[in-house]
PDB file of N, CA, C and O in Angstrom:
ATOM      1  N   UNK A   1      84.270 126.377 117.708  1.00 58.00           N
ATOM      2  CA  UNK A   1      84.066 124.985 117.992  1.00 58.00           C
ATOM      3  C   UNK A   1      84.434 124.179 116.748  1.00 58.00           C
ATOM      4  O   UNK A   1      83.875 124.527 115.708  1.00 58.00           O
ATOM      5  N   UNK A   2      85.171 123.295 116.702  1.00 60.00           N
ATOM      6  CA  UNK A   2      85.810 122.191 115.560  1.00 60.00           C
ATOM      7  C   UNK A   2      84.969 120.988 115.618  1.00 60.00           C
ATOM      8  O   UNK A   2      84.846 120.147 116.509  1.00 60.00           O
ATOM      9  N   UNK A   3      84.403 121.102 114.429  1.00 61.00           N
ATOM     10  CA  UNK A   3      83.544 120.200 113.716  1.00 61.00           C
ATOM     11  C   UNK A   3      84.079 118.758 113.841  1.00 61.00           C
ATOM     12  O   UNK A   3      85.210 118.681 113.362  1.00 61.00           O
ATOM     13  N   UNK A   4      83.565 117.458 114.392  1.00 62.00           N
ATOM     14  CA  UNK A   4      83.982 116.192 114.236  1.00 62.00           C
ATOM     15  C   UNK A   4      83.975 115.747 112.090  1.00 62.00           C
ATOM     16  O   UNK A   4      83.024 115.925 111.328  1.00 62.00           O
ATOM     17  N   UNK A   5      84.881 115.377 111.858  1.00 66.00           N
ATOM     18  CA  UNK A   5      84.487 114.861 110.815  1.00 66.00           C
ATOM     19  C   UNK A   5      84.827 113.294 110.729  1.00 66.00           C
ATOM     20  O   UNK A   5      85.707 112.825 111.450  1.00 66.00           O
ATOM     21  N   UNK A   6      84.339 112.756 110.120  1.00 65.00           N
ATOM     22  CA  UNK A   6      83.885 111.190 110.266  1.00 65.00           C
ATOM     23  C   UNK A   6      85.108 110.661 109.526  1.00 65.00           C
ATOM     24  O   UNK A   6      85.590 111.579 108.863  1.00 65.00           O
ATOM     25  N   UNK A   7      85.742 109.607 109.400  1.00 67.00           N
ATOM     26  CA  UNK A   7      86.452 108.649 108.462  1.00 67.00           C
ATOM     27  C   UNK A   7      85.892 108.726 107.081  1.00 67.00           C
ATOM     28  O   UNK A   7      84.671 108.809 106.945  1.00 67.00           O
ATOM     29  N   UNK A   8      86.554 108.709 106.215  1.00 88.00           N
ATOM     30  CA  UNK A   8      85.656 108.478 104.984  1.00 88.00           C
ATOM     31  C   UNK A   8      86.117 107.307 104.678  1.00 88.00           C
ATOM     32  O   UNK A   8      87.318 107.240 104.939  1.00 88.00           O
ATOM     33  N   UNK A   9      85.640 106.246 104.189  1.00 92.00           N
ATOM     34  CA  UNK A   9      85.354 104.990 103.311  1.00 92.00           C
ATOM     35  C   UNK A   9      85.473 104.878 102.262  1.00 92.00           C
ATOM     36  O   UNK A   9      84.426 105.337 101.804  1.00 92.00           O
ATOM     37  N   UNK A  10      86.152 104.515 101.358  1.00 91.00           N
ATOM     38  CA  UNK A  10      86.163 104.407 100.145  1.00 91.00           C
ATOM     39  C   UNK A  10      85.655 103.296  98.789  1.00 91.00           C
ATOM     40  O   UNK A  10      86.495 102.397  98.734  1.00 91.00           O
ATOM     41  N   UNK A  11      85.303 103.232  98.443  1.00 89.00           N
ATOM     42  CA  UNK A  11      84.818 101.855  97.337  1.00 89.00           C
ATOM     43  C   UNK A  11      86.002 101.940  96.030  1.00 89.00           C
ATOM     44  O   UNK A  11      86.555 102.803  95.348  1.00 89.00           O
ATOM     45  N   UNK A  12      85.977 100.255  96.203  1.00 85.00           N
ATOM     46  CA  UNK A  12      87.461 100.134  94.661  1.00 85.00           C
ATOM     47  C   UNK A  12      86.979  98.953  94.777  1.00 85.00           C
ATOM     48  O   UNK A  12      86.432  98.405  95.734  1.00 85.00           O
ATOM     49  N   UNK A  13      87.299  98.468  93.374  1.00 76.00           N
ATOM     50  CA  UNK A  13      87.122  97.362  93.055  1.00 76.00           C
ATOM     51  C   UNK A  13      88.361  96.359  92.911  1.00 76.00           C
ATOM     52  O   UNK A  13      89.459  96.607  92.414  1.00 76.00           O
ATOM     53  N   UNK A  14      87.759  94.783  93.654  1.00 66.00           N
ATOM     54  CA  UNK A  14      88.795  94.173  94.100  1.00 66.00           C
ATOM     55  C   UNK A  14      89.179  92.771  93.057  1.00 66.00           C
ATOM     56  O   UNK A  14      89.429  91.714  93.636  1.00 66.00           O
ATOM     57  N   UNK A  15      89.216  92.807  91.484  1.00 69.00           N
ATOM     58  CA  UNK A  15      89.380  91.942  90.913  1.00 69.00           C
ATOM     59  C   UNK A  15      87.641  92.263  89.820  1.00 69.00           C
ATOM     60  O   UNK A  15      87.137  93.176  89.166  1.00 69.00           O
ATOM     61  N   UNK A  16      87.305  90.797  90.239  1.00 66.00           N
ATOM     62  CA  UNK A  16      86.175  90.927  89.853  1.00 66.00           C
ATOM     63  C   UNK A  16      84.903  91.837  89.802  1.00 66.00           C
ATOM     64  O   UNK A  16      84.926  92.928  89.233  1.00 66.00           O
ATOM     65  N   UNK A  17      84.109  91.479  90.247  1.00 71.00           N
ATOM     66  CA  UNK A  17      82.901  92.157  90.726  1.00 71.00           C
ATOM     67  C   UNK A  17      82.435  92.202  91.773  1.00 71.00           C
ATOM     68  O   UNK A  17      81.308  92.391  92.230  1.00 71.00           O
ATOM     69  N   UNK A  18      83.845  91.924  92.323  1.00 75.00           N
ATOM     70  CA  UNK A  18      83.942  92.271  94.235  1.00 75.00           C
ATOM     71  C   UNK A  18      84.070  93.594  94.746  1.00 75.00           C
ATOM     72  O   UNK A  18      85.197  94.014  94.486  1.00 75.00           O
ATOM     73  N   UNK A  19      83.358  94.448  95.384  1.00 84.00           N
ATOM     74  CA  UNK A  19      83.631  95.584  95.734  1.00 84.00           C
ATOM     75  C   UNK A  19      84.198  95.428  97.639  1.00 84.00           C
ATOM     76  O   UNK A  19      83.834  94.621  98.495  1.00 84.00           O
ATOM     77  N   UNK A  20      85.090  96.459  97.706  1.00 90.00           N
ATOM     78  CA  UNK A  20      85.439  96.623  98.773  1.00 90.00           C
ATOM     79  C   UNK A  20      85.554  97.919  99.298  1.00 90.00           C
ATOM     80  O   UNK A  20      85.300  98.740  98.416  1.00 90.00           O
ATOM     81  N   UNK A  21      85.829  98.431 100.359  1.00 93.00           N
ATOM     82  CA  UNK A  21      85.520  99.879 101.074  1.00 93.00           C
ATOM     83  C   UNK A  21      86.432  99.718 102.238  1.00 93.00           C
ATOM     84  O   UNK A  21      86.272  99.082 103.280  1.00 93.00           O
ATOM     85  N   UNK A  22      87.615 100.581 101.735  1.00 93.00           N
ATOM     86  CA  UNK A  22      88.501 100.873 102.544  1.00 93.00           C
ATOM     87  C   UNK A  22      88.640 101.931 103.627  1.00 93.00           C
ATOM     88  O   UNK A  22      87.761 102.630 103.120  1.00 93.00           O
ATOM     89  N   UNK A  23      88.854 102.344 104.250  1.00 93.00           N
ATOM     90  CA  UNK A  23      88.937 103.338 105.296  1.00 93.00           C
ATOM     91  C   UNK A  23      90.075 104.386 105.393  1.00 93.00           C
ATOM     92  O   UNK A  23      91.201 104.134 105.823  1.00 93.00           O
ATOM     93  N   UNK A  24      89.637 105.637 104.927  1.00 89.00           N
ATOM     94  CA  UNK A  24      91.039 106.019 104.913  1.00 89.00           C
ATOM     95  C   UNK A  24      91.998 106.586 106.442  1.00 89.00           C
ATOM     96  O   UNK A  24      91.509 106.732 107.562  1.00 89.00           O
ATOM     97  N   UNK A  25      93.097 106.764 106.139  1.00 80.00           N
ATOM     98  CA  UNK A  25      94.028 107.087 107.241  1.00 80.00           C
ATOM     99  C   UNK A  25      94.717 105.686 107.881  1.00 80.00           C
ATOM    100  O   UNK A  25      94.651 104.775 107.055  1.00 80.00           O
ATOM    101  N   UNK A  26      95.254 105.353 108.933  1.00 79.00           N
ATOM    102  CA  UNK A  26      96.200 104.025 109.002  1.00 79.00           C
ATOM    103  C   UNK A  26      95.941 103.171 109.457  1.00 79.00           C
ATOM    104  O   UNK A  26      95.082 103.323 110.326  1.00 79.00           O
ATOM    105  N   UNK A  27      96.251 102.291 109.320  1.00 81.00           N
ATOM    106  CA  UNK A  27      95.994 101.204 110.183  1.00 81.00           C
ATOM    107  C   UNK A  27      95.278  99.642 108.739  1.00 81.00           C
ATOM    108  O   UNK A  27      95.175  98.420 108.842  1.00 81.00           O
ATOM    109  N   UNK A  28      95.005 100.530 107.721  1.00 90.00           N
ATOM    110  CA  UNK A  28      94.653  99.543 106.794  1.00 90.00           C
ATOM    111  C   UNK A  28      93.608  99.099 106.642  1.00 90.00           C
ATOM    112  O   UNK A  28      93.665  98.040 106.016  1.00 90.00           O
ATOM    113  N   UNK A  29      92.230  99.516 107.028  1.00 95.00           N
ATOM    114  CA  UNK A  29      91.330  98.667 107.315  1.00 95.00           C
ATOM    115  C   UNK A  29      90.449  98.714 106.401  1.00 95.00           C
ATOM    116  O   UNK A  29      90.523  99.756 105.749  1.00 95.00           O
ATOM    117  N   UNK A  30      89.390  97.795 105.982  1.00 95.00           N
ATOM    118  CA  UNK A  30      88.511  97.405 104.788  1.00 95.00           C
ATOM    119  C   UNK A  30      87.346  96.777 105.276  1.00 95.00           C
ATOM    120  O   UNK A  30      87.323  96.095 106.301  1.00 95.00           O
ATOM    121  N   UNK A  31      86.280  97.027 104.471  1.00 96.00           N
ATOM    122  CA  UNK A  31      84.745  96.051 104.606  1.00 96.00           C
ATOM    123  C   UNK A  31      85.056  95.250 103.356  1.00 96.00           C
ATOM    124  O   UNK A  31      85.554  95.725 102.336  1.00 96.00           O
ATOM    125  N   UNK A  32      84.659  93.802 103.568  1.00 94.00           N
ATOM    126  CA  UNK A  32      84.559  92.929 102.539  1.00 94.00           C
ATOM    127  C   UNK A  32      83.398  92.173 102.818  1.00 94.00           C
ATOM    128  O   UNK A  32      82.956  92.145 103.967  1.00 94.00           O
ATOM    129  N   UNK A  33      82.787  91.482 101.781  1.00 92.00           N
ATOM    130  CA  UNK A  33      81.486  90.656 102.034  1.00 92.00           C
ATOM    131  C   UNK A  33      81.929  89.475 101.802  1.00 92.00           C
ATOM    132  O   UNK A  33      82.592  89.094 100.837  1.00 92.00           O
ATOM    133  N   UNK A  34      81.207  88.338 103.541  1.00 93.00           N
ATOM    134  CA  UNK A  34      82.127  87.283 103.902  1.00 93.00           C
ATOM    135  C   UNK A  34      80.364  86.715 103.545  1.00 93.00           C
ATOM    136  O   UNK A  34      79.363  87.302 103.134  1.00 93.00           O
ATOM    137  N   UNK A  35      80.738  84.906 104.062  1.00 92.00           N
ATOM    138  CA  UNK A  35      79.168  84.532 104.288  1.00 92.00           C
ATOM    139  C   UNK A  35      78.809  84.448 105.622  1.00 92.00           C
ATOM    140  O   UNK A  35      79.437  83.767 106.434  1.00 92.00           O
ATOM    141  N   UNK A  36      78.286  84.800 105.765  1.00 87.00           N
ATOM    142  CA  UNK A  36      77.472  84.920 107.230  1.00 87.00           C
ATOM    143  C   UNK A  36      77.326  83.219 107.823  1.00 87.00           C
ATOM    144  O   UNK A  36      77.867  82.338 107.154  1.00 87.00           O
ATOM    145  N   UNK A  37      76.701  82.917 108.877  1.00 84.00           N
ATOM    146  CA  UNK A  37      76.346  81.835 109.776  1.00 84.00           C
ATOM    147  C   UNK A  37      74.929  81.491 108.774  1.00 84.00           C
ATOM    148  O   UNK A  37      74.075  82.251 108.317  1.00 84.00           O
ATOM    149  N   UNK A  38      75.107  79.990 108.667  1.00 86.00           N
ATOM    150  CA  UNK A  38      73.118  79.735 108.501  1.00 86.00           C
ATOM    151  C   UNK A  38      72.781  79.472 109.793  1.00 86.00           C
ATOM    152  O   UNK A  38      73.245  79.197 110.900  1.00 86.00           O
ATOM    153  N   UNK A  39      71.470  79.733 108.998  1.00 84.00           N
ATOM    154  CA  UNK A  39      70.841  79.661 110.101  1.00 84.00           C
ATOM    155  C   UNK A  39      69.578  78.747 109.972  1.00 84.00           C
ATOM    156  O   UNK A  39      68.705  79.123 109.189  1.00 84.00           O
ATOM    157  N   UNK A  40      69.368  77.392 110.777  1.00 85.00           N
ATOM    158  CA  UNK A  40      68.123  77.031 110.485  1.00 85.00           C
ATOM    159  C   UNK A  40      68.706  75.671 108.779  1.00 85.00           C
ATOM    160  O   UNK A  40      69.714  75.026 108.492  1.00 85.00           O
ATOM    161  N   UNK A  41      67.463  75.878 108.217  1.00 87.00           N
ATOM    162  CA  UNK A  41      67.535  75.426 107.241  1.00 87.00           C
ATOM    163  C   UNK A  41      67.927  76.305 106.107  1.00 87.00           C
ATOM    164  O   UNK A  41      68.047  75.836 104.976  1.00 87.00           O
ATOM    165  N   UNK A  42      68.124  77.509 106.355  1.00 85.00           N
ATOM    166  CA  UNK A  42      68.773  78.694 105.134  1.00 85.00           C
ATOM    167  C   UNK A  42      69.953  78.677 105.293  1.00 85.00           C
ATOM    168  O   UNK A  42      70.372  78.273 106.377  1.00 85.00           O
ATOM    169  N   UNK A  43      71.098  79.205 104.037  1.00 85.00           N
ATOM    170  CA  UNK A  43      72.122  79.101 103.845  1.00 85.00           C
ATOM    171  C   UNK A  43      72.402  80.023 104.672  1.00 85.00           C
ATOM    172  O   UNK A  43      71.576  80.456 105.475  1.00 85.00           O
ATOM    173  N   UNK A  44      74.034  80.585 104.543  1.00 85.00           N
ATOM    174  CA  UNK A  44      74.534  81.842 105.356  1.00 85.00           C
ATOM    175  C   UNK A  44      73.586  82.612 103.512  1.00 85.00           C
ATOM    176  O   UNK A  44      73.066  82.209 102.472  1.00 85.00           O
ATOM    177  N   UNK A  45      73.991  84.091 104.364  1.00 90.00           N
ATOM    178  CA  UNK A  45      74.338  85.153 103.419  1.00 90.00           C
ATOM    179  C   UNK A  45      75.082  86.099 103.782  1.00 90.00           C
ATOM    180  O   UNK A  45      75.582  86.328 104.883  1.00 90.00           O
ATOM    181  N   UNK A  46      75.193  87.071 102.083  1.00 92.00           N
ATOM    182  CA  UNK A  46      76.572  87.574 102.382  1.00 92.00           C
ATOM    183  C   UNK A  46      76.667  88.558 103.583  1.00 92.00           C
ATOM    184  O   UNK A  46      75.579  88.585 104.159  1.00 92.00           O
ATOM    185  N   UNK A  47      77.476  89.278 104.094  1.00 95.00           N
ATOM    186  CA  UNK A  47      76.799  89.870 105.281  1.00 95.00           C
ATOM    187  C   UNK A  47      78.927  91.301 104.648  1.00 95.00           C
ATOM    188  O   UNK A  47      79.755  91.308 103.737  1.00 95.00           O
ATOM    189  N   UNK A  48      78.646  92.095 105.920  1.00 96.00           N
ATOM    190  CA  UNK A  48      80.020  93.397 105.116  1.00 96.00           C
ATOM    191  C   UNK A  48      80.739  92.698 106.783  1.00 96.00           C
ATOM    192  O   UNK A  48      80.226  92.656 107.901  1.00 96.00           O
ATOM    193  N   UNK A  49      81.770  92.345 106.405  1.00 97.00           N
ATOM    194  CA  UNK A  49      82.976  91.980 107.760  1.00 97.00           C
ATOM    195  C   UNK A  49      83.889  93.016 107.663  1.00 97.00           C
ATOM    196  O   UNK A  49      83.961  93.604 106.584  1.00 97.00           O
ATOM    197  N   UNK A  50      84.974  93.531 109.064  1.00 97.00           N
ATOM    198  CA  UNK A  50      85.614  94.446 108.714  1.00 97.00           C
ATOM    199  C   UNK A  50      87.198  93.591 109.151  1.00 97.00           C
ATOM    200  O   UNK A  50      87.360  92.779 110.062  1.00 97.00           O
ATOM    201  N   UNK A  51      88.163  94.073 108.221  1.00 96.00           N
ATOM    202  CA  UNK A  51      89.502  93.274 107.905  1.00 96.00           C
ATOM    203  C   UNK A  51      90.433  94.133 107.840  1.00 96.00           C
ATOM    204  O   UNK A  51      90.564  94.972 106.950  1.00 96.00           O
ATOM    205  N   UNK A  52      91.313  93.930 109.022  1.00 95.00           N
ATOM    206  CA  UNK A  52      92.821  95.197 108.858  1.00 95.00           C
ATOM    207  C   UNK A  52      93.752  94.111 108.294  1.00 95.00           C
ATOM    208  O   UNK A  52      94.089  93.092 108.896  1.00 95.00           O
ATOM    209  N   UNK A  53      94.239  94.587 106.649  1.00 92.00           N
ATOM    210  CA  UNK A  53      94.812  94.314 105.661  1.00 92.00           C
ATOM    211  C   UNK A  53      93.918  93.239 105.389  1.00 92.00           C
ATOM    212  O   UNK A  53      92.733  93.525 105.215  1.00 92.00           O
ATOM    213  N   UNK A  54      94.416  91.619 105.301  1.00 92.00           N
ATOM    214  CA  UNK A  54      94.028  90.439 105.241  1.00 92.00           C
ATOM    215  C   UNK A  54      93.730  89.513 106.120  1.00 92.00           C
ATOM    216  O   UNK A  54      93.475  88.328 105.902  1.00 92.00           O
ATOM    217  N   UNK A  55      93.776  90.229 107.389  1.00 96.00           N
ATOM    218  CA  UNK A  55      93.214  89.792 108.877  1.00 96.00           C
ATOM    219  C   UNK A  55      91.708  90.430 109.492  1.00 96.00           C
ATOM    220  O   UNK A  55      91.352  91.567 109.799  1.00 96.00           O
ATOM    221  N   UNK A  56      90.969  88.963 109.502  1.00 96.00           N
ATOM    222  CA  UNK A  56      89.823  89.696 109.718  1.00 96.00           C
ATOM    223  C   UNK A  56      89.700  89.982 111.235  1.00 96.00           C
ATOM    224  O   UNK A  56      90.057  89.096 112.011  1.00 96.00           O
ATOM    225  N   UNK A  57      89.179  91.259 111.760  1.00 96.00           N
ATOM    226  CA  UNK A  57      88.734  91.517 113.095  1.00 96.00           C
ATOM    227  C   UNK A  57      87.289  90.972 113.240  1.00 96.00           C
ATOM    228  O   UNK A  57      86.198  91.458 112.938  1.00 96.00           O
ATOM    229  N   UNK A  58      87.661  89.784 113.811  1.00 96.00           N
ATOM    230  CA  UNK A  58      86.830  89.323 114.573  1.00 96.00           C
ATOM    231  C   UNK A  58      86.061  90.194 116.242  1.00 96.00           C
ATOM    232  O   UNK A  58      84.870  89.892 116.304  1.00 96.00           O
ATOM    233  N   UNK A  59      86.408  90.930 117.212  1.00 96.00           N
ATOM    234  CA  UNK A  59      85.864  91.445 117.643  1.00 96.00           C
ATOM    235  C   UNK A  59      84.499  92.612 117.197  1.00 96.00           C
ATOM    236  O   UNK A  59      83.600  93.168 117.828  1.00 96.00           O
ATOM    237  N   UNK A  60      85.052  92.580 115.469  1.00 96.00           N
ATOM    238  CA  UNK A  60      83.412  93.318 115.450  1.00 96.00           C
ATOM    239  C   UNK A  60      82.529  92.528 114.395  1.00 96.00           C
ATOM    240  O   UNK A  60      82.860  91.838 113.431  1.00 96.00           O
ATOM    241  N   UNK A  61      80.762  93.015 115.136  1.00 94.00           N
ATOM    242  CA  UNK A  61      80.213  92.109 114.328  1.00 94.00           C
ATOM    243  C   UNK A  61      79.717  92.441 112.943  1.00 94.00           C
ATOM    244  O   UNK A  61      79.228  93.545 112.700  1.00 94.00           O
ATOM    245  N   UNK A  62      79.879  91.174 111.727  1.00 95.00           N
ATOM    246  CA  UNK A  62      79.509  91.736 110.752  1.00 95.00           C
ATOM    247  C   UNK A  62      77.627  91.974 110.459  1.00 95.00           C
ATOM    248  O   UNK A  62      76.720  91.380 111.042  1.00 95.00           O
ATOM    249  N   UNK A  63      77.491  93.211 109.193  1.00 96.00           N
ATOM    250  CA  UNK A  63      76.375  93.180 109.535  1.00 96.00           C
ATOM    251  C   UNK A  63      75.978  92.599 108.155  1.00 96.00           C
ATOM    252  O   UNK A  63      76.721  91.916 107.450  1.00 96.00           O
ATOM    253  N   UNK A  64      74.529  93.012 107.824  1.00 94.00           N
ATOM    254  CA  UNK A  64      74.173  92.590 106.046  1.00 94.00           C
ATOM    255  C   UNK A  64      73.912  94.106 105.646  1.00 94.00           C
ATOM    256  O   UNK A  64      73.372  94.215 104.546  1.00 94.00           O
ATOM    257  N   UNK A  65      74.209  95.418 106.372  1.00 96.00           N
ATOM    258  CA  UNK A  65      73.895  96.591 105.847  1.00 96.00           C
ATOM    259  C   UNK A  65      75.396  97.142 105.595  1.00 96.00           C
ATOM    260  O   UNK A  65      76.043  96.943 106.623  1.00 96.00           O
ATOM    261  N   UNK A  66      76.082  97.685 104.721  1.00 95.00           N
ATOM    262  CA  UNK A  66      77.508  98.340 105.285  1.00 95.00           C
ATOM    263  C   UNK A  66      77.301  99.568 105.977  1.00 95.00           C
ATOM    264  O   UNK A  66      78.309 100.087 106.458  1.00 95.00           O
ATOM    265  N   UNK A  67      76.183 100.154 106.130  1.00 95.00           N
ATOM    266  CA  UNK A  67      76.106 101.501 106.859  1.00 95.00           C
ATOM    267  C   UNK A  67      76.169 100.900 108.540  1.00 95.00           C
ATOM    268  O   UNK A  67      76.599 101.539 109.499  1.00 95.00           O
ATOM    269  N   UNK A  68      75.526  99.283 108.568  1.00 97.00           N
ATOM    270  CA  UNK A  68      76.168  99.061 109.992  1.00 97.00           C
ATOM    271  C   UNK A  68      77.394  98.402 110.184  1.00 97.00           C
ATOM    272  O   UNK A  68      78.014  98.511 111.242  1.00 97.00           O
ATOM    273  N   UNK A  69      77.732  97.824 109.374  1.00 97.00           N
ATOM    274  CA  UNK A  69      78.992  97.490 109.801  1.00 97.00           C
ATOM    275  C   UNK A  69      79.578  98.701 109.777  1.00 97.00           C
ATOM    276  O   UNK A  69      79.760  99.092 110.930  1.00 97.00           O
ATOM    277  N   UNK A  70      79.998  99.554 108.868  1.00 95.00           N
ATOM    278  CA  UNK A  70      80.944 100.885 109.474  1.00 95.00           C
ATOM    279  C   UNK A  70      80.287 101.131 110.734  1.00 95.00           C
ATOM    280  O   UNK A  70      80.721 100.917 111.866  1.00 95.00           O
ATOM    281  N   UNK A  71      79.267 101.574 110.405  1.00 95.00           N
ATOM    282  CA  UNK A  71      79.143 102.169 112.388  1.00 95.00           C
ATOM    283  C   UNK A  71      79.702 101.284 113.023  1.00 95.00           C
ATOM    284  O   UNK A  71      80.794 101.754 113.341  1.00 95.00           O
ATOM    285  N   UNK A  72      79.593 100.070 113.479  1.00 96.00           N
ATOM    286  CA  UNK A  72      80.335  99.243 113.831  1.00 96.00           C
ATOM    287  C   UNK A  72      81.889  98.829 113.919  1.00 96.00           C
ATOM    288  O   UNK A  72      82.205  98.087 114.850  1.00 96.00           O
ATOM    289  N   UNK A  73      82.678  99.168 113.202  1.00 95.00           N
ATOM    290  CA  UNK A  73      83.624  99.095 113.042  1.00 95.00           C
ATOM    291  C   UNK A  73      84.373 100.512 113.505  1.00 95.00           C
ATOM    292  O   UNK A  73      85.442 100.486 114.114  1.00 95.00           O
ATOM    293  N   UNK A  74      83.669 101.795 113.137  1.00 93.00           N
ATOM    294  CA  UNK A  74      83.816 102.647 113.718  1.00 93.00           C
ATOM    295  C   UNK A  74      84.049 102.907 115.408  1.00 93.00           C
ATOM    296  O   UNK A  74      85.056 103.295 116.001  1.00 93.00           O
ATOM    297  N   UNK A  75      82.853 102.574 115.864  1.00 94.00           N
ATOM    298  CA  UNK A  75      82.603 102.989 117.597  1.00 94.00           C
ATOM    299  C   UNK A  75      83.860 101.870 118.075  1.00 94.00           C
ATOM    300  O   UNK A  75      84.295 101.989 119.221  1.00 94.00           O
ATOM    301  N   UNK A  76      84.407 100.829 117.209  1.00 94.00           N
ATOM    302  CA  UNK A  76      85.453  99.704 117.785  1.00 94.00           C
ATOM    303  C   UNK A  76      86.609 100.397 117.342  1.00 94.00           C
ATOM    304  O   UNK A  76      87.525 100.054 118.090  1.00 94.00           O
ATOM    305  N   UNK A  77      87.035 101.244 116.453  1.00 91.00           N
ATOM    306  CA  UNK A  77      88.480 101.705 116.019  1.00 91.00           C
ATOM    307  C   UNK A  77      88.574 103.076 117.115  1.00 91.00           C
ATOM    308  O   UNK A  77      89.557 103.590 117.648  1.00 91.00           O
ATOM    309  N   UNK A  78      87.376 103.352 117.181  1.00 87.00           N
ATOM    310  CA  UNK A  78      87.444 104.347 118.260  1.00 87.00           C
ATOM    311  C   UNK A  78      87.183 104.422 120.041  1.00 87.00           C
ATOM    312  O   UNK A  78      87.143 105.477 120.674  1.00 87.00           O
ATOM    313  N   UNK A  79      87.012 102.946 120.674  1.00 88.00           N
ATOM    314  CA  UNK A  79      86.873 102.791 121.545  1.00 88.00           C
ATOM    315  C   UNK A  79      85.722 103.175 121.893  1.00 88.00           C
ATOM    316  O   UNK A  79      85.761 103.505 123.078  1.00 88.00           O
ATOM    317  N   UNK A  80      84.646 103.307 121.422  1.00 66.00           N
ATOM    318  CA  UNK A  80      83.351 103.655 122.095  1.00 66.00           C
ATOM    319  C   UNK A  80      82.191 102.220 122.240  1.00 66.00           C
ATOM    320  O   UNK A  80      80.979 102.408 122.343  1.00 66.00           O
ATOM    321  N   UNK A  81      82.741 100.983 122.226  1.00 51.00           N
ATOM    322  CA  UNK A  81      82.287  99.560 121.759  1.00 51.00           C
ATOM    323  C   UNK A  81      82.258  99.494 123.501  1.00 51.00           C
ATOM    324  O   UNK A  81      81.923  98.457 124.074  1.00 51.00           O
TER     325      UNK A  81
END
């Protein structure tokens, strides 16, 4: 039986003291931290969005954890959304 193995993600740094987490294999895709929606009387915050190259995919939602946005971005690169 053949083991699923997951995408791996990568972290590099994008200039500053911006970190980003790329995805490996094709298609280009990356978590970056956007600002989120306010809400109320609070500002946005930062929240992990997922972006193939410099286009953000909007069909998935960003989260404020990156362990959900990958899942997220995951079950959508893989059709399970």
């Amino acid at each position: 039986m053949k083991k699923e193995t997951k995408p791996l993600w990568i972290p590099k740094d994008a200039g500053t003291t911006l970190k980003r987490w790329y995805r490996e294999g094709p298609g280009h895709y990356n978590m970056r931290h956007v600002m989120g929606v306010p809400t109320g009387t609070k500002p946005g915050r930062r929240v992990w969005a997922l972006f193939a190259g410099d286009d953000r995919v909007w069909e998935v939602q960003p989260d404020s954890l990156l362990s959900g946005a990958i899942r997220a971005a995951e079950d959508w690169l893989t059709g399970r959304s």
